[in-house]
Amino acid sequence: MVYRHECKYEISLSDMFALQQRLQAVMQTDEHAVNGKYVIRSLYFDNPEDKALREKMDGISYREKFRIRYYNSDISLIHLEKKCKKGSLGRKEKALLHQDEAEAIIDGKYDWMLQHEDILVQELYQKIVQHGLRPKTIVDYIREAYVYSPGNVRVTIDSDIHTGLFHTDFLDAQCPTVPVNGSPIILEVKWDAWLPNIIRDIVQLKNCPSIAFSKYAACRMYD
């Protein structure tokens, strides 16, 4: 799996409106979008010592985290994802989960994972057994995403970030969530070997330096 460049920026509401006009003129809308946007719900994992959270807060260069995720309230398509970071580079591995498999993980039933056909599910099982990895918190947000074939560029604008606090039943549509403090809007730009100048020019914003923002960390601030 190849690492990709990743840059994040916290932007204002006016920045978002300006970017929307520019991005729509040049890039294609992501396939998951409905009326230009879609809702993401993720359930993040961590160990009893909060290793993933602490490594993020401490700025550790190489780190990884596991999550399960679905889009637009459609629990018929659930992904297990492993996100790896190495400085400003990132990569993601994915595996499909059936609804009953996701429910089993939430309920603490893990033995079936050892015999799963996908090695990523097997790896999560090993981390559960060896390191005590467990579901930690729900993260909800709205995403507006654009793609550009040259450079394999993906630009996303994430807003309305909510945390599920201590709740982990992310298949429950009625699970209570609360807004993250400050209601940040996050622009993220990802690309392979090179970022085309036209995209670089579009995402150039004044007074918006690159940041190391984590939705998972932001949603754990209530612990």
Short mmCIF file of C-alpha atoms in Angstrom, two decimals:
data_model
loop_
_atom_site.label_atom_id
_atom_site.label_comp_id
_atom_site.label_asym_id
_atom_site.label_seq_id
_atom_site.Cartn_x
_atom_site.Cartn_y
_atom_site.Cartn_z
CA MET A 1 0.00 0.00 0.00
CA VAL A 2 1.49 3.33 -1.13
CA TYR A 3 1.65 6.34 1.19
CA ARG A 4 -0.01 9.55 0.03
CA HIS A 5 0.67 13.16 0.91
CA GLU A 6 -1.87 14.65 3.32
CA CYS A 7 -2.35 18.25 4.44
CA LYS A 8 -5.09 19.60 6.74
CA TYR A 9 -6.24 23.15 7.40
CA GLU A 10 -8.82 24.61 9.74
CA ILE A 11 -10.85 27.07 7.68
CA SER A 12 -13.60 29.61 8.28
CA LEU A 13 -17.16 29.47 6.99
CA SER A 14 -16.37 32.18 4.42
CA ASP A 15 -13.30 30.20 3.29
CA MET A 16 -15.54 27.15 2.82
CA PHE A 17 -18.00 29.04 0.64
CA ALA A 18 -15.18 30.42 -1.52
CA LEU A 19 -13.56 26.99 -1.86
CA GLN A 20 -16.82 25.35 -2.86
CA GLN A 21 -17.13 27.61 -5.88
CA ARG A 22 -13.55 26.99 -6.99
CA LEU A 23 -13.57 23.24 -6.41
CA GLN A 24 -16.88 22.70 -8.22
CA ALA A 25 -15.49 24.48 -11.29
CA VAL A 26 -12.49 22.17 -11.63
CA MET A 27 -13.00 18.88 -9.76
CA GLN A 28 -15.53 16.04 -9.83
CA THR A 29 -17.84 15.32 -6.90
CA ASP A 30 -17.10 12.17 -4.91
CA GLU A 31 -19.26 9.14 -5.75
CA HIS A 32 -20.63 8.86 -2.20
CA ALA A 33 -22.14 12.35 -2.33
CA VAL A 34 -25.86 13.08 -2.25
CA ASN A 35 -26.51 16.68 -3.28
CA GLY A 36 -22.79 17.28 -3.01
CA LYS A 37 -22.35 15.97 0.56
CA TYR A 38 -22.56 12.81 2.62
CA VAL A 39 -22.60 11.82 6.27
CA ILE A 40 -19.85 9.66 7.77
CA ARG A 41 -20.18 7.72 11.00
CA SER A 42 -17.06 6.04 12.41
CA LEU A 43 -16.32 4.01 15.50
CA TYR A 44 -12.69 4.35 16.62
CA PHE A 45 -10.68 1.82 18.61
CA ASP A 46 -8.02 2.34 21.26
CA ASN A 47 -6.39 0.35 24.03
CA PRO A 48 -6.85 0.85 27.82
CA GLU A 49 -3.86 3.24 27.88
CA ASP A 50 -5.29 5.29 24.98
CA LYS A 51 -2.23 4.59 22.85
CA ALA A 52 -3.70 5.99 19.61
CA LEU A 53 -4.86 9.17 21.35
CA ARG A 54 -1.60 9.73 23.23
CA GLU A 55 0.57 9.15 20.16
CA LYS A 56 -1.47 11.73 18.29
CA MET A 57 -1.27 14.27 21.13
CA ASP A 58 2.48 13.64 21.55
CA GLY A 59 3.16 14.09 17.83
CA ILE A 60 4.60 10.61 17.26
CA SER A 61 5.63 10.42 13.61
CA TYR A 62 4.52 6.84 12.88
CA ARG A 63 1.16 5.80 14.27
CA GLU A 64 -1.87 3.76 13.33
CA LYS A 65 -5.53 3.54 14.28
CA PHE A 66 -8.45 1.27 13.52
CA ARG A 67 -12.04 2.28 12.87
CA ILE A 68 -15.25 0.90 11.37
CA ARG A 69 -17.30 3.21 9.18
CA TYR A 70 -20.41 3.60 7.05
CA TYR A 71 -21.92 6.36 4.93
CA ASN A 72 -25.31 8.10 4.77
CA SER A 73 -26.83 5.86 7.46
CA ASP A 74 -26.48 2.84 5.14
CA ILE A 75 -25.43 -0.02 7.42
CA SER A 76 -25.55 -2.49 4.52
CA LEU A 77 -22.03 -1.34 3.57
CA ILE A 78 -19.61 -1.16 6.50
CA HIS A 79 -15.82 -0.92 6.25
CA LEU A 80 -13.10 -1.80 8.70
CA GLU A 81 -10.24 0.62 8.11
CA LYS A 82 -6.66 0.85 9.34
CA LYS A 83 -5.17 4.32 8.94
CA CYS A 84 -1.37 4.65 9.13
CA LYS A 85 0.48 7.95 9.39
CA LYS A 86 4.18 8.63 8.85
CA GLY A 87 4.80 12.35 9.25
CA SER A 88 2.70 14.13 6.62
CA LEU A 89 2.16 10.90 4.67
CA GLY A 90 -0.76 8.55 5.14
CA ARG A 91 -2.19 5.31 3.82
CA LYS A 92 -5.38 3.37 4.43
CA GLU A 93 -6.30 -0.32 4.30
CA LYS A 94 -9.93 -1.43 4.07
CA ALA A 95 -12.02 -4.57 4.53
CA LEU A 96 -15.75 -5.12 4.17
CA LEU A 97 -17.77 -6.12 7.23
CA HIS A 98 -21.27 -7.55 7.34
CA GLN A 99 -23.69 -5.91 9.74
CA ASP A 100 -23.68 -8.95 12.04
CA GLU A 101 -19.87 -8.87 12.12
CA ALA A 102 -19.87 -5.20 13.13
CA GLU A 103 -22.47 -5.95 15.80
CA ALA A 104 -20.32 -8.80 17.12
CA ILE A 105 -17.31 -6.49 17.47
CA ILE A 106 -19.40 -3.90 19.32
CA ASP A 107 -20.75 -6.64 21.61
CA GLY A 108 -17.26 -7.91 22.41
CA LYS A 109 -17.54 -11.18 20.47
CA TYR A 110 -14.23 -11.60 18.65
CA ASP A 111 -13.38 -15.30 18.17
CA TRP A 112 -14.82 -15.45 14.64
CA MET A 113 -12.32 -12.83 13.49
CA LEU A 114 -9.35 -15.20 13.68
CA GLN A 115 -10.76 -17.28 10.81
CA HIS A 116 -11.93 -14.36 8.70
CA GLU A 117 -10.93 -14.36 5.03
CA ASP A 118 -9.55 -10.82 5.18
CA ILE A 119 -6.16 -10.37 6.85
CA LEU A 120 -7.09 -6.89 8.09
CA VAL A 121 -9.88 -8.39 10.21
CA GLN A 122 -7.39 -10.95 11.50
CA GLU A 123 -4.95 -8.15 12.35
CA LEU A 124 -7.61 -6.28 14.33
CA TYR A 125 -8.31 -9.52 16.22
CA GLN A 126 -4.61 -9.81 17.11
CA LYS A 127 -4.55 -6.21 18.34
CA ILE A 128 -7.71 -6.87 20.40
CA VAL A 129 -6.18 -9.94 22.04
CA GLN A 130 -2.59 -8.74 22.44
CA HIS A 131 -3.06 -5.02 23.13
CA GLY A 132 -6.60 -4.76 24.47
CA LEU A 133 -7.92 -2.71 21.57
CA ARG A 134 -11.61 -1.93 22.07
CA PRO A 135 -14.29 0.33 20.53
CA LYS A 136 -13.82 3.76 22.11
CA THR A 137 -16.05 6.48 20.67
CA ILE A 138 -18.31 7.41 17.78
CA VAL A 139 -17.35 10.25 15.43
CA ASP A 140 -19.97 11.77 13.10
CA TYR A 141 -19.47 14.50 10.50
CA ILE A 142 -20.60 15.83 7.14
CA ARG A 143 -18.15 15.57 4.25
CA GLU A 144 -17.99 17.38 0.95
CA ALA A 145 -15.46 15.64 -1.29
CA TYR A 146 -13.91 16.27 -4.70
CA VAL A 147 -11.57 14.23 -6.89
CA TYR A 148 -9.15 15.15 -9.66
CA SER A 149 -7.55 12.39 -11.74
CA PRO A 150 -4.12 13.96 -12.47
CA GLY A 151 -2.07 13.31 -9.35
CA ASN A 152 -4.93 11.23 -7.90
CA VAL A 153 -6.00 14.26 -5.86
CA ARG A 154 -8.78 14.21 -3.29
CA VAL A 155 -9.99 17.35 -1.52
CA THR A 156 -12.47 17.12 1.36
CA ILE A 157 -14.27 19.65 3.54
CA ASP A 158 -15.48 18.17 6.84
CA SER A 159 -17.92 20.01 9.10
CA ASP A 160 -20.56 19.52 11.81
CA ILE A 161 -18.30 17.12 13.74
CA HIS A 162 -20.10 15.32 16.57
CA THR A 163 -18.86 12.94 19.24
CA GLY A 164 -20.73 9.98 20.66
CA LEU A 165 -19.01 10.56 24.02
CA PHE A 166 -18.81 7.10 25.64
CA HIS A 167 -21.34 5.44 23.34
CA THR A 168 -20.06 2.72 21.01
CA ASP A 169 -23.25 1.34 19.40
CA PHE A 170 -22.65 3.15 16.14
CA LEU A 171 -25.27 1.07 14.31
CA ASP A 172 -27.96 2.75 16.41
CA ALA A 173 -29.23 5.75 14.43
CA GLN A 174 -30.67 7.20 17.67
CA CYS A 175 -27.35 7.12 19.52
CA PRO A 176 -26.94 10.58 21.14
CA THR A 177 -24.06 12.77 19.95
CA VAL A 178 -22.91 16.29 20.80
CA PRO A 179 -21.03 18.89 18.70
CA VAL A 180 -17.26 19.09 19.07
CA ASN A 181 -16.13 22.24 20.85
CA GLY A 182 -15.53 25.11 18.43
CA SER A 183 -17.31 23.45 15.49
CA PRO A 184 -14.16 23.35 13.32
CA ILE A 185 -14.32 23.09 9.54
CA ILE A 186 -11.45 21.00 8.22
CA LEU A 187 -10.04 21.14 4.70
CA GLU A 188 -7.92 18.16 3.74
CA VAL A 189 -5.90 17.70 0.56
CA LYS A 190 -4.47 14.32 -0.46
CA TRP A 191 -2.35 13.43 -3.47
CA ASP A 192 0.17 10.88 -4.71
CA ALA A 193 3.56 11.95 -6.10
CA TRP A 194 2.64 15.47 -7.24
CA LEU A 195 -0.05 18.08 -6.64
CA PRO A 196 -1.15 19.81 -9.88
CA ASN A 197 -0.68 23.58 -9.83
CA ILE A 198 -4.35 24.24 -10.57
CA ILE A 199 -5.36 22.42 -7.36
CA ARG A 200 -2.51 23.96 -5.37
CA ASP A 201 -3.73 27.42 -6.40
CA ILE A 202 -7.35 26.64 -5.52
CA VAL A 203 -6.60 25.50 -1.96
CA GLN A 204 -4.19 28.35 -1.17
CA LEU A 205 -5.82 30.35 1.63
CA LYS A 206 -4.48 33.29 3.59
CA ASN A 207 -3.80 32.80 7.29
CA CYS A 208 -4.52 29.06 7.11
CA PRO A 209 -1.34 27.17 8.03
CA SER A 210 -1.29 23.38 7.87
CA ILE A 211 -2.42 21.73 11.12
CA ALA A 212 -2.29 18.27 12.67
CA PHE A 213 -6.00 17.89 13.39
CA SER A 214 -7.57 14.60 14.46
CA LYS A 215 -11.34 14.13 14.63
CA TYR A 216 -10.81 11.21 16.99
CA ALA A 217 -8.69 13.32 19.36
CA ALA A 218 -11.18 16.19 19.17
CA CYS A 219 -14.00 13.82 20.07
CA ARG A 220 -12.08 12.43 23.06
CA MET A 221 -11.67 15.82 24.74
CA TYR A 222 -14.76 15.10 26.85
CA ASP A 223 -13.17 12.06 28.56
#
